[in-house]
Coordinates of C-alpha atoms and ligand atoms in Angstrom, one line a residue:
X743 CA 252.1 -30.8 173.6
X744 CA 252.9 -27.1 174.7
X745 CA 251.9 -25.9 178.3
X746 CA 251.3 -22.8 178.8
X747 CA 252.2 -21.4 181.9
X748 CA 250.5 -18.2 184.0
X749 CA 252.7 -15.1 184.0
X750 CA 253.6 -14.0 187.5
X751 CA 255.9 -11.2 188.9
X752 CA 257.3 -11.1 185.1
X753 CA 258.1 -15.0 184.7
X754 CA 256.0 -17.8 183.1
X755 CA 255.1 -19.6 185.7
X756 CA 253.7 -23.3 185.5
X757 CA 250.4 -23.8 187.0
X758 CA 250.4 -26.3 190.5
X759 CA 246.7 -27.2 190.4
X760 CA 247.6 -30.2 188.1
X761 CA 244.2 -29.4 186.5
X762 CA 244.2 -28.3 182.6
X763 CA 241.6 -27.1 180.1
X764 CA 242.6 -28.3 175.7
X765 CA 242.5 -25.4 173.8
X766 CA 242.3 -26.5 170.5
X767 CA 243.1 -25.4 167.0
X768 CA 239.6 -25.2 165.9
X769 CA 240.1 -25.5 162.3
X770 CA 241.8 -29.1 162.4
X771 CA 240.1 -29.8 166.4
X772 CA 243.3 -31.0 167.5
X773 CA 244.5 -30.0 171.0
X774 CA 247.3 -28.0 170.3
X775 CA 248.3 -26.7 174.0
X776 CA 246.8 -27.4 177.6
X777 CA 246.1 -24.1 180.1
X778 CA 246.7 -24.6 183.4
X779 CA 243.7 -23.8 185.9
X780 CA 244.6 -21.6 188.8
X781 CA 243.5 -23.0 192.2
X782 CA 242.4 -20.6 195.1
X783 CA 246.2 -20.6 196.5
X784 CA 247.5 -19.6 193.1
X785 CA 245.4 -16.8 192.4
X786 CA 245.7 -15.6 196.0
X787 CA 249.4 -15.0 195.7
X788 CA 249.3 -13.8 192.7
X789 CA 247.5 -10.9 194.0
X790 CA 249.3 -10.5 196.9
X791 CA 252.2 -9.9 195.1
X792 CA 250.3 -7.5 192.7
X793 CA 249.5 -5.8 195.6
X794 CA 253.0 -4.9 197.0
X795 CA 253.4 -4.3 193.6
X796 CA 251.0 -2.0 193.4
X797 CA 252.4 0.6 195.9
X798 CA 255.4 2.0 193.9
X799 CA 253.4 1.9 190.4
X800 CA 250.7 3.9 192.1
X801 CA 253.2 6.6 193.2
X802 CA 254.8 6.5 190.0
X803 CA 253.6 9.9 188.2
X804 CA 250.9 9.6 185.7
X805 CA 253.6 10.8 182.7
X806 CA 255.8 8.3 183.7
X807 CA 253.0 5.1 183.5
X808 CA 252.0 7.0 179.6
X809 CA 254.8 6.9 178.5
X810 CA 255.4 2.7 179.7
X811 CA 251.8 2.8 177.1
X812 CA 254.0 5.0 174.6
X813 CA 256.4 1.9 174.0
X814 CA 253.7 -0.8 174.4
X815 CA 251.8 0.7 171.6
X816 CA 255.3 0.8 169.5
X817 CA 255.6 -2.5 170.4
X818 CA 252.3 -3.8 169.7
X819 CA 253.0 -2.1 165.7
X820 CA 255.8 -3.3 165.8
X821 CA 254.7 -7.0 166.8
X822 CA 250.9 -6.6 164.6
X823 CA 251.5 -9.7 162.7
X824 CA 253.0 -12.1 165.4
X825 CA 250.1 -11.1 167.6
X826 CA 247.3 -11.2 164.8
X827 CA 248.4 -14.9 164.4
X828 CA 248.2 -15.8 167.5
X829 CA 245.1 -14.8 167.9
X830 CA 244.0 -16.6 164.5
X831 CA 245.5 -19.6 166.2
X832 CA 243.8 -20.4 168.9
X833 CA 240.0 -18.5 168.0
X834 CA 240.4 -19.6 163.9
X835 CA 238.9 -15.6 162.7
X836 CA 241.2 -14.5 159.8
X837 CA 244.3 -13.3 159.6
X838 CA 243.1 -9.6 158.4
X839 CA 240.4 -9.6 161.2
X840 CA 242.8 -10.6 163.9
X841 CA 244.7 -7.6 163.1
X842 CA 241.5 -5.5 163.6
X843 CA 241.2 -7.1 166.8
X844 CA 244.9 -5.8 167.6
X845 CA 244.1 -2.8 166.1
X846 CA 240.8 -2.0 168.1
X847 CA 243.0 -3.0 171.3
X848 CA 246.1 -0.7 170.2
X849 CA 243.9 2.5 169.9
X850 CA 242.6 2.2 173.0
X851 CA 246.2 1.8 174.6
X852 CA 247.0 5.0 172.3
X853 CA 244.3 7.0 174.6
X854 CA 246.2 5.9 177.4
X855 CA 248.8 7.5 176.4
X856 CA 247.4 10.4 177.6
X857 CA 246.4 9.1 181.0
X858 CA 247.6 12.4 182.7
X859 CA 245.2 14.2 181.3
X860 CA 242.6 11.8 181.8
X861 CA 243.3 11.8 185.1
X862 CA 243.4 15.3 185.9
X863 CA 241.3 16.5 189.2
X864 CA 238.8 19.1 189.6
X865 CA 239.4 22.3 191.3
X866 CA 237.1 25.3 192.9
X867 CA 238.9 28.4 193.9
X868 CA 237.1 30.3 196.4
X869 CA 234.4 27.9 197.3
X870 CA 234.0 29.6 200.6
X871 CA 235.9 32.3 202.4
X872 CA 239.7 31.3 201.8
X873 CA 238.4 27.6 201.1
X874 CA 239.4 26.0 197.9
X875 CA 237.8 22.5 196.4
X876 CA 239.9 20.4 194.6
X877 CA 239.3 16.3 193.8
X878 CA 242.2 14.0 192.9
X879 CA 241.5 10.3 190.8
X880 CA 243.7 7.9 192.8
X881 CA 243.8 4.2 191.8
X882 CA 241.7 1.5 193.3
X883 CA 244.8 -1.0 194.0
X884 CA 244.5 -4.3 192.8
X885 CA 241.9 -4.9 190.1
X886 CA 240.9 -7.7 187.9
X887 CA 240.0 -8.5 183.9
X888 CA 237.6 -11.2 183.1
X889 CA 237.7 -11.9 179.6
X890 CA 236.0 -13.9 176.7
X891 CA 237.4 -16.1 174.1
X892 CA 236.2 -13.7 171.2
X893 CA 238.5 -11.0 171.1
X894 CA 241.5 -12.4 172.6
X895 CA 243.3 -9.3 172.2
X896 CA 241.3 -6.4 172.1
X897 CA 239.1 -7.2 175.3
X898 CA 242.5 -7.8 177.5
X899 CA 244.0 -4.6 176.1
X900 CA 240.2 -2.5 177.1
X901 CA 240.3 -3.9 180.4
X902 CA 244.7 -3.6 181.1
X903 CA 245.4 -0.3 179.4
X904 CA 243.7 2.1 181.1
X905 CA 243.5 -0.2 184.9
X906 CA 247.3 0.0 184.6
X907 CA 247.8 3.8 183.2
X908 CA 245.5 4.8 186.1
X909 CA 247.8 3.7 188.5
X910 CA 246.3 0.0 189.0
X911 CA 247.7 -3.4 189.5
X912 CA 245.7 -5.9 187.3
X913 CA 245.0 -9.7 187.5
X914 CA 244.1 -10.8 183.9
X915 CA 242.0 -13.8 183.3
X916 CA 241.7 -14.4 179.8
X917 CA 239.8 -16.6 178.2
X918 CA 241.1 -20.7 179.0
X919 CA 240.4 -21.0 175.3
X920 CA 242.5 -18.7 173.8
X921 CA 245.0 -18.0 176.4
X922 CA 248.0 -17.1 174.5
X923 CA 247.6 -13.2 173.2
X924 CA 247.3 -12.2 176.6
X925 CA 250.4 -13.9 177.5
X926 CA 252.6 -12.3 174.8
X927 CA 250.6 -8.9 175.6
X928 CA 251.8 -8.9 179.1
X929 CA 255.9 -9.8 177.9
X930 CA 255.3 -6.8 175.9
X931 CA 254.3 -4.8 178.7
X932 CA 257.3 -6.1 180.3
X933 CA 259.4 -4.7 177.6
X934 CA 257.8 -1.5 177.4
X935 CA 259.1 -0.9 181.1
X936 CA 256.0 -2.0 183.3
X937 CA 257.3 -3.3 186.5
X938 CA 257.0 -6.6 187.7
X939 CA 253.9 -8.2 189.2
X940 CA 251.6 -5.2 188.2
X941 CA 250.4 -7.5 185.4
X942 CA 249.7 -11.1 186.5
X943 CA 248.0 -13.6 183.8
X944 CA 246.2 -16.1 186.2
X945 CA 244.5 -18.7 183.7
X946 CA 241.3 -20.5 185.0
X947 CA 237.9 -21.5 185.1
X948 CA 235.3 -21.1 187.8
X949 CA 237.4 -21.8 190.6
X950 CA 239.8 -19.0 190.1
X951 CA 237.0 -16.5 188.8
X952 CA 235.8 -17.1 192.2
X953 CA 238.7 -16.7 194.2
X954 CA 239.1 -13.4 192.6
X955 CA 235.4 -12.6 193.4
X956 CA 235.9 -13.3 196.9
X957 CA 239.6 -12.0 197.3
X958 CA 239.1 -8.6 199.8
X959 CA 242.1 -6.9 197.8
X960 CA 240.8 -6.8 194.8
X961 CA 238.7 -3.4 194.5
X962 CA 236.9 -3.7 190.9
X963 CA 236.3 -6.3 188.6
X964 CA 236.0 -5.8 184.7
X965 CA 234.5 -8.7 183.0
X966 CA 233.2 -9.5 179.4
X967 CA 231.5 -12.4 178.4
X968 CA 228.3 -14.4 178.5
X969 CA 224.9 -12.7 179.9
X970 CA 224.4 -15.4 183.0
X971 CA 228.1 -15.4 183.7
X972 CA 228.1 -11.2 183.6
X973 CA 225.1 -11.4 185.9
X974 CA 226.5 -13.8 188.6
X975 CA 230.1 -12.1 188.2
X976 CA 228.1 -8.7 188.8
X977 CA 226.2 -10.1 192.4
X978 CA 228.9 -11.8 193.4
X979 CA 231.2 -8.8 193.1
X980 CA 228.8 -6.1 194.4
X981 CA 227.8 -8.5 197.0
X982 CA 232.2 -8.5 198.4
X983 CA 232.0 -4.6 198.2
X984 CA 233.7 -4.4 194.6
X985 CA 233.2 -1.9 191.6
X986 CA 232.0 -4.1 189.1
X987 CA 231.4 -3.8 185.2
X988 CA 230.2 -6.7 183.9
X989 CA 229.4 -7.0 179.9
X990 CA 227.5 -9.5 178.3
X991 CA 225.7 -11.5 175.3
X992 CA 223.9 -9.3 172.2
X993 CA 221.1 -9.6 170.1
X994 CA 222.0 -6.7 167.4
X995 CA 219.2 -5.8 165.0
X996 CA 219.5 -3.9 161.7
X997 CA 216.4 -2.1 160.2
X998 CA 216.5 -1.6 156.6
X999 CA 213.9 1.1 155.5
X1000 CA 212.1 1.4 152.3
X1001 CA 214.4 4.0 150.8
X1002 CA 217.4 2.3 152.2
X1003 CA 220.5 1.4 149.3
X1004 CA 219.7 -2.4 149.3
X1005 CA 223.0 -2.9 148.1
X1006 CA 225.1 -1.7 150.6
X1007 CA 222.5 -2.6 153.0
X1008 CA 223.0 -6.3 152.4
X1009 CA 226.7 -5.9 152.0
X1010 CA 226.8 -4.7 155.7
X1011 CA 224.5 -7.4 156.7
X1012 CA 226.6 -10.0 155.5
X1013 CA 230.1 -8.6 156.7
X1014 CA 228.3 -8.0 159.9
X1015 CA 226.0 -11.0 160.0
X1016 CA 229.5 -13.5 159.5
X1017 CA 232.4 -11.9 159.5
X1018 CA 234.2 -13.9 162.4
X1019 CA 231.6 -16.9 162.3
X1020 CA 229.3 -14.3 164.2
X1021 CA 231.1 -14.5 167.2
X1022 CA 231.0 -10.9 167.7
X1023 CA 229.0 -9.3 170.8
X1024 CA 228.2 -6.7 167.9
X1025 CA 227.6 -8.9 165.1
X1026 CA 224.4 -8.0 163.5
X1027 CA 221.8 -11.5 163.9
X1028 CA 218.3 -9.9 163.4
X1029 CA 217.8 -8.4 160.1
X1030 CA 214.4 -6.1 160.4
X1031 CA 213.3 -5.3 156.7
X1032 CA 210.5 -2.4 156.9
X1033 CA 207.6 -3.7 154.4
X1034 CA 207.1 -6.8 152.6
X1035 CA 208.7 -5.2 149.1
X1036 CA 211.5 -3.9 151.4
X1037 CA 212.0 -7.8 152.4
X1038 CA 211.3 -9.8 149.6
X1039 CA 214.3 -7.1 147.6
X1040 CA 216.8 -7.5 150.5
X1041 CA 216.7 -11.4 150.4
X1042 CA 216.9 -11.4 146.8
X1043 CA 220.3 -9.4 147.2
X1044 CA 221.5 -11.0 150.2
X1045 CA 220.8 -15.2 149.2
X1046 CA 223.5 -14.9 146.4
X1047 CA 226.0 -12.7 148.7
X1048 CA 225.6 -15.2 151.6
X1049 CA 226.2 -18.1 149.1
X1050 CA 229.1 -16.9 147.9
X1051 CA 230.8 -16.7 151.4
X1052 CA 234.1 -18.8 151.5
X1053 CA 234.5 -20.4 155.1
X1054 CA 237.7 -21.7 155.9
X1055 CA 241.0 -21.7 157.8
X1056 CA 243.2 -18.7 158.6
X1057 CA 246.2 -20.2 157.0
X1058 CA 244.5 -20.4 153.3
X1059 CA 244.9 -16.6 153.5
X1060 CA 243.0 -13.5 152.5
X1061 CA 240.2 -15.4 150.1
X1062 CA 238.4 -16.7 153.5
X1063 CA 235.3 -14.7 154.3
X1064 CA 235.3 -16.5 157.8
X1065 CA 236.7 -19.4 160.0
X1066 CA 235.8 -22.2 162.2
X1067 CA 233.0 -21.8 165.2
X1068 CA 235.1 -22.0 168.7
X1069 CA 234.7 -25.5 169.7
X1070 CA 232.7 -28.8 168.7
X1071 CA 230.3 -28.1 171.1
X1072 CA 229.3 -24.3 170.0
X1073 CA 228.9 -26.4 166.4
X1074 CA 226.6 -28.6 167.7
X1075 CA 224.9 -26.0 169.7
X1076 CA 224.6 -23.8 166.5
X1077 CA 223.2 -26.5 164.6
X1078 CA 220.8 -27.4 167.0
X1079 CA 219.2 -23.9 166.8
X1080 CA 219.3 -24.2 163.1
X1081 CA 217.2 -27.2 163.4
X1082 CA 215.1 -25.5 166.3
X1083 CA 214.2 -22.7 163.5
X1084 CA 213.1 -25.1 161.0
X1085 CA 210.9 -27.1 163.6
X1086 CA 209.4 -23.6 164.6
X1087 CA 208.6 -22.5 161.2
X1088 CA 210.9 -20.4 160.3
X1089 CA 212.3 -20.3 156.6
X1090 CA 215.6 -21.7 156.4
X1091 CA 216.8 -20.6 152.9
X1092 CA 220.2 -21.2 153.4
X1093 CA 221.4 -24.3 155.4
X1094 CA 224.7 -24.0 157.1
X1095 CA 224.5 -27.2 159.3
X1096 CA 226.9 -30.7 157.6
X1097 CA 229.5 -27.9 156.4
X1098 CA 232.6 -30.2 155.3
X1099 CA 236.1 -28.9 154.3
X1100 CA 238.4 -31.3 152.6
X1101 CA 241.1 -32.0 155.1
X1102 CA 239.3 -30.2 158.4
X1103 CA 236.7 -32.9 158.3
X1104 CA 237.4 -32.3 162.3
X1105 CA 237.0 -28.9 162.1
X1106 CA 234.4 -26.5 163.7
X1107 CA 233.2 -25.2 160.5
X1108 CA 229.7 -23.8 160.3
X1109 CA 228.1 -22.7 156.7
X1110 CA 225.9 -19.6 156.6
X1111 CA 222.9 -20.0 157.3
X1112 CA 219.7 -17.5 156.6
X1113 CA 216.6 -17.5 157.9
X1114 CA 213.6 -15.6 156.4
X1115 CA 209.9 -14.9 158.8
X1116 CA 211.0 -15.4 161.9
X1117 CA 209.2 -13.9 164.8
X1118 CA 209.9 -13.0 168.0
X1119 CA 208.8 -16.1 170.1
X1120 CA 211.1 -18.8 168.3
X1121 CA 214.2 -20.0 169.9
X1122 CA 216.6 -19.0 167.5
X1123 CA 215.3 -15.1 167.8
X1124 CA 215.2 -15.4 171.7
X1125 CA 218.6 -17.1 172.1
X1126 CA 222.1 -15.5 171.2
X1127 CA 223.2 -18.0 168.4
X1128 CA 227.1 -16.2 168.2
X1129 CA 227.2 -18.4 165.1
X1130 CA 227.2 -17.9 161.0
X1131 CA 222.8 -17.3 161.0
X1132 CA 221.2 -14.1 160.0
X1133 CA 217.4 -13.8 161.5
X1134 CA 215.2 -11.8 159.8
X1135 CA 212.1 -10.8 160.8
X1136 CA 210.0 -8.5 158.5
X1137 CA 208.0 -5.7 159.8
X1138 CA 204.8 -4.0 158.8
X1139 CA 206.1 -0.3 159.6
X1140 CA 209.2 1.4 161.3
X1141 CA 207.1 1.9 164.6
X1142 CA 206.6 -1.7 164.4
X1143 CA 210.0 -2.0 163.7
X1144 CA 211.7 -0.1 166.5
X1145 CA 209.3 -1.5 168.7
X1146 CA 211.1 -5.7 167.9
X1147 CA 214.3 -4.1 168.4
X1148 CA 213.1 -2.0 171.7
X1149 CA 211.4 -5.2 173.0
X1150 CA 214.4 -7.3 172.7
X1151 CA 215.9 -7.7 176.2
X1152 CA 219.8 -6.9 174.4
X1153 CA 220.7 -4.0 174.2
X1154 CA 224.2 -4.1 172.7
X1155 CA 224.4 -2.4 169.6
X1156 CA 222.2 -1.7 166.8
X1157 CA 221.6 -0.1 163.4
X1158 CA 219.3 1.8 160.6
X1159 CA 220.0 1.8 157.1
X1160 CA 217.8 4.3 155.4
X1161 CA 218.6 7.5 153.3
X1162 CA 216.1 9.7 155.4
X1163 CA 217.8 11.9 158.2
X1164 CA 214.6 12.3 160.0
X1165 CA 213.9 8.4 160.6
X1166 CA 217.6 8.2 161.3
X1167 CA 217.5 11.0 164.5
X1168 CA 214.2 9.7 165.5
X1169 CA 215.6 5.8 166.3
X1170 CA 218.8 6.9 167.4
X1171 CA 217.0 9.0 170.1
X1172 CA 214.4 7.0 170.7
X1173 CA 216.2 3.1 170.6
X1174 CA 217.0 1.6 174.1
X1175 CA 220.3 0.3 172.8
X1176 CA 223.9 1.3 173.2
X1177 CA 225.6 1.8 170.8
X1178 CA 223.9 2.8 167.6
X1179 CA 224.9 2.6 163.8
X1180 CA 223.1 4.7 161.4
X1181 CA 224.1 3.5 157.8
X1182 CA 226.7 1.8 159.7
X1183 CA 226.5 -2.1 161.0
X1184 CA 229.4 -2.8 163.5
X1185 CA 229.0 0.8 165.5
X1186 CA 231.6 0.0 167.9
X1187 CA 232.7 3.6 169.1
X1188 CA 236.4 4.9 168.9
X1189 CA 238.4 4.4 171.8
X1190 CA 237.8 7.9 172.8
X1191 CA 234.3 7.5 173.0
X1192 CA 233.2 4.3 175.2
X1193 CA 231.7 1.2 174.6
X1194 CA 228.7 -0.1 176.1
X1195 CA 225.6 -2.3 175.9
X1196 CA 222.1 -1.3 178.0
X1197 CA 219.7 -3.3 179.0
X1198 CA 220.7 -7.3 179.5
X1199 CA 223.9 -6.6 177.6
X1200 CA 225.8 -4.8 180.7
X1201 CA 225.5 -4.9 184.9
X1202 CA 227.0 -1.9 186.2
X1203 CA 227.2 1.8 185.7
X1204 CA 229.9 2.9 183.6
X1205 CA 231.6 1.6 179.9
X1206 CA 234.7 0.1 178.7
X1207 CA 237.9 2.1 177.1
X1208 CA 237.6 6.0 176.9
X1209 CA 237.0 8.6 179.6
X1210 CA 234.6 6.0 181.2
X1211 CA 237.2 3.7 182.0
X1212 CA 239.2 6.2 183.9
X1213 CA 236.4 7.1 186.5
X1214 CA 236.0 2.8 186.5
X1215 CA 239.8 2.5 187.6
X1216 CA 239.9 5.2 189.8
X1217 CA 238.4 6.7 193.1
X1218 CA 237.8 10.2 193.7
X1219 CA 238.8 12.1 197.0
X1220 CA 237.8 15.7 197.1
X1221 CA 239.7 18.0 200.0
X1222 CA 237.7 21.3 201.1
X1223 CA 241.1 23.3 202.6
X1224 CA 241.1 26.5 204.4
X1225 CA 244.6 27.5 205.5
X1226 CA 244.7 29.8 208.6
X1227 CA 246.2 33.4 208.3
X1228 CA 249.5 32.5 209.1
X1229 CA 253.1 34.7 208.4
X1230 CA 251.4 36.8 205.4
X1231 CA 249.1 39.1 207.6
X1232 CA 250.4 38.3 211.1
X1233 CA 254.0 36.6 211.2
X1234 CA 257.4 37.7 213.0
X1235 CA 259.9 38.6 209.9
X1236 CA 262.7 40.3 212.3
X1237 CA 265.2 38.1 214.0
X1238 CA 264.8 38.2 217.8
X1239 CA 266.5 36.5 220.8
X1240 CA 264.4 34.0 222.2
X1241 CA 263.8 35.0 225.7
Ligands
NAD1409 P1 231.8 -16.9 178.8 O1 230.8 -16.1 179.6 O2 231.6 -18.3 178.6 O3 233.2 -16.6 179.4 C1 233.8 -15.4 179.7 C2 234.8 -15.5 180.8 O4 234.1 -16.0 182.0 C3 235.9 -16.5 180.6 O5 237.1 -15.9 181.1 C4 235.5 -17.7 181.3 O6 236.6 -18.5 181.8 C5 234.7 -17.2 182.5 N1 233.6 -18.1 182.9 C6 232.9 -19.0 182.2 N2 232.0 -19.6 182.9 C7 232.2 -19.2 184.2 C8 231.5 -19.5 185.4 N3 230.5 -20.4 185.5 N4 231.9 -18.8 186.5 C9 232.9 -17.9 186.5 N5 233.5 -17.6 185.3 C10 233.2 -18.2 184.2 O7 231.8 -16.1 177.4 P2 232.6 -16.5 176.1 O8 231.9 -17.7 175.5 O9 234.0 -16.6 176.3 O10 232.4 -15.2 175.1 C11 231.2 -15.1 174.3 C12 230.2 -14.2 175.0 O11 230.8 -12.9 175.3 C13 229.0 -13.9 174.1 O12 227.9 -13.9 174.8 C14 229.3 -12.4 173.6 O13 228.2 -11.7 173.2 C15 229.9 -11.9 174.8 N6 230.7 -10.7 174.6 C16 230.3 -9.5 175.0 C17 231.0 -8.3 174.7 C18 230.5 -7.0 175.2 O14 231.3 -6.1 175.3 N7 229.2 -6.9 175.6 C19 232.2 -8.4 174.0 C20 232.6 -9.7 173.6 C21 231.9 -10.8 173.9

């Protein structure tokens, strides 16, 4: 059985607590590795040491810390495939969409490659008679990552890469159930010159969340997960005085106009709707047809797509449309809001639930499942399902439309398909959502644009990666200076005795 360890002042560190989480190969269900859970103690030194560490990094100039991110992203390229199956390992996505989870994580250490311009003050010349204005970005200190099991790479790499390029000590606590990208992540780091205990990987449950929640040296707090967990993580953090941004759960709805291409508009819903089991915050659940002809065309071209879909392990390569849920228990949970659909009248026309694959009988597989006329007050629209099951609820007219997706109390991402620019502007101005796709499902920005949910999606004020990040990870000081007249207009330039 493999232990992994934490990662602290650039060693892998065993864990004293003598209390583990499984993390299991979710394909087969077999424990494959135990995580150790931090106690109090352990996560307290580790930031005290992140802290002294923190001193020398945070004078080290803002080139310097880029170009540490120059040779992690090298090293990241150059390490794509090791890292992709790790991640495949331990969450069960495949292989090609574990490298997009890499990927999405490297481009966002690629904007940090620029972190001196990123970082670059403000000035005023002149602001008053011989006073100049100018504001610096310094880093907070010590800060901290709080990460879900979904995107075991990419959501570390959003949180470290631009905490660290700004100068920052971080404490990483990944996801117990998929522990080990993070781990290899931060060796990489180590190799791409980052010093010593400005990276610690703290595993852990609760108890350590908290003890970095209550810990007075860490200034900020980056977390991603769950809505309840992103709401108490939030009050708890404001509540010790601590920037937090706290990112949760999604309920992402697609509306498919009358004139939209039905072809491509199912094609998106089903890449989008099960690519990764649905265990994307920006997966695409709800499906909103606009008109009964609208609907009754979209389902005839998405029942054979969906029924097609091959589920299946990473290992049987590139021919697997998706993998295994993330444990036994979000299986059973899926499958109990399948049933809960059925029992609330909704029409199942797909059924997901008893999937089987010979030789994973133990496996957390989930079949597609599609639902047809579900409305707003079942379970199964209220609840995230973050499994295999597209909702879709028709609507009478695009007002009525916008108004499900505007009603929903998510606000992650969302999208229109339609061939008319007009409708298009019109919902992308008027929808109280994030992040918006117009003929485009999965609109998660590029990493020099920032990502962000509204409404019960995300606590706190600014988003992930991009210029946002920056102003998260750093604190601004603005000096108002006026320098006296002093040897220019009044001072001695010959050489005197001093009597
Ligand atoms: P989760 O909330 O269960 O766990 C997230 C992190 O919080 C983990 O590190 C976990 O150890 C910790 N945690 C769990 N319970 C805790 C508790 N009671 N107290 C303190 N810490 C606790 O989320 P998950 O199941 O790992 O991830 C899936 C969720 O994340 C989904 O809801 C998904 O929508 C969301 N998500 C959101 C985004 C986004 O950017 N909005 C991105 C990815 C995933």
């Amino acid at each position: 059985m493999q232990e992994i360890t934490h990662y602290i002042n650039g060693a892998m560190t065993k864990g004293t607590s003598g209390r583990f989480s499984e993390v299991f190969n979710p394909a087969t269900g077999e424990v494959q590795a135990q995580v150790p859970l931090a106690t109090v103690e352990e996560v307290n030194a580790a930031v005290e040491k992140a802290a002294e560490a923190q001193v020398a990094w945070g004078a080290t100039n803002p080139q310097r810390r880029a170009r540490v991110m120059m040779k992690f992203g090298a090293l990241i390229n150059e390490h794509m495939d090791e890292l992709a199956e790790l991640v495949s390992r331990e969450h069960g996505k495949t292989l090609p969409d574990a490298r997009g989870d890499v990927q999405r994580g490297l481009e966002v250490v690629e904007v940090c490659m620029g972190a001196p311009h990123m970082l670059k003050g403000e000035f005023t010349d002149n602001g008053g008679p011989g006073i100049d204005l100018y504001s610096m970005r310094q880093p907070l200190g010590v800060v901290a990552g709080i990460t879900p099991f979904n995107f075991p790479a990419m959501i570390p790499l959003w949180k470290m890469a631009p905490a660290l390029a700004s100068g920052n000590a971080m404490i990483l606590k990944p996801s117990e159930r998929c522990p080990s990208t993070a781990m290899r992540l931060a060796e990489l780091l180590k190799e791409a010159g980052l010093p010593d205990g400005v990276l610690q990987v703290v595993h852990g449950d609760k108890e350590a969340v908290d003890a970095i929640l209550d810990n007075e040296t860490v200034q900020a707090v980056g977390f991603v997960g769950s809505t309840p967990i992103a709401q108490y993580i939030y009050g708890r953090a404001a509540s010790n005085g601590k920037r937090a941004q706290c990112f949760g759960g999604a309920k992402n709805h697609m509306i498919i106009m009358p004139d939209a291409d039905l072809d491509k508009a199912a094609d998106a819903l089903v890449g989008a709707g099960y690519g990764a089991a649905g265990e994307r915050c920006m997966a695409i659940s709800v499906a909103v047809p606009v008109g009964e002809e609208t609907a009754d065309a979209l389902i005839e071209k998405l029942t054979p797509r969906v029924e097609k879909l091959k589920v299946g392990p990473y290992t049987a390569g590139e021919d697997v449309d998706y993998g295994p849920v993330i444990t036994a228990a979000a299986k059973e949970r899926i499958e109990r809001l399948i049933a809960s659909g059925v029992s609330e009248g909704a029409d199942l026309l797909i059924d997901g639930r008893g999937f089987e694959l010979q030789g994973y009988e133990n496996g957390y597989f989930v079949g597609p499942s599609l639902f047809d006329r579900v409305t707003p007050d079942m379970e199964i629209y209220k609840e995230e399902i973050f499994g295999p099951v597209l909702s879709t609820v028709r609507a009478g007219s695009y007002e009525e439309a916008l108004k499900i997706t505007m009603d929903n109390p998510y606000g992650n991402g969302t999208a229109i398909y339609t061939a008319d620019g007009d409708t298009a502007r019109d919902f992308a101005h008027r929808v109280n959502v994030g992040m918006v796709g117009i003929n485009f499902p999965i609109p998660v920005p590029l990493s020099y644009h920032t990502f962000g949910g509204w409404k019960k999606s995300a606590f706190g004020d600014l988003n992930q990666y991009g210029p946002d990040a920056f102003r998260f990870y750093t604190k601004t000081k603005t000096v108002t200076a006026r320098w006296f007249s002093g040897i220019k207009d009044g001072g001695e330039f010959n050489f005197k005795a001093m009597d």
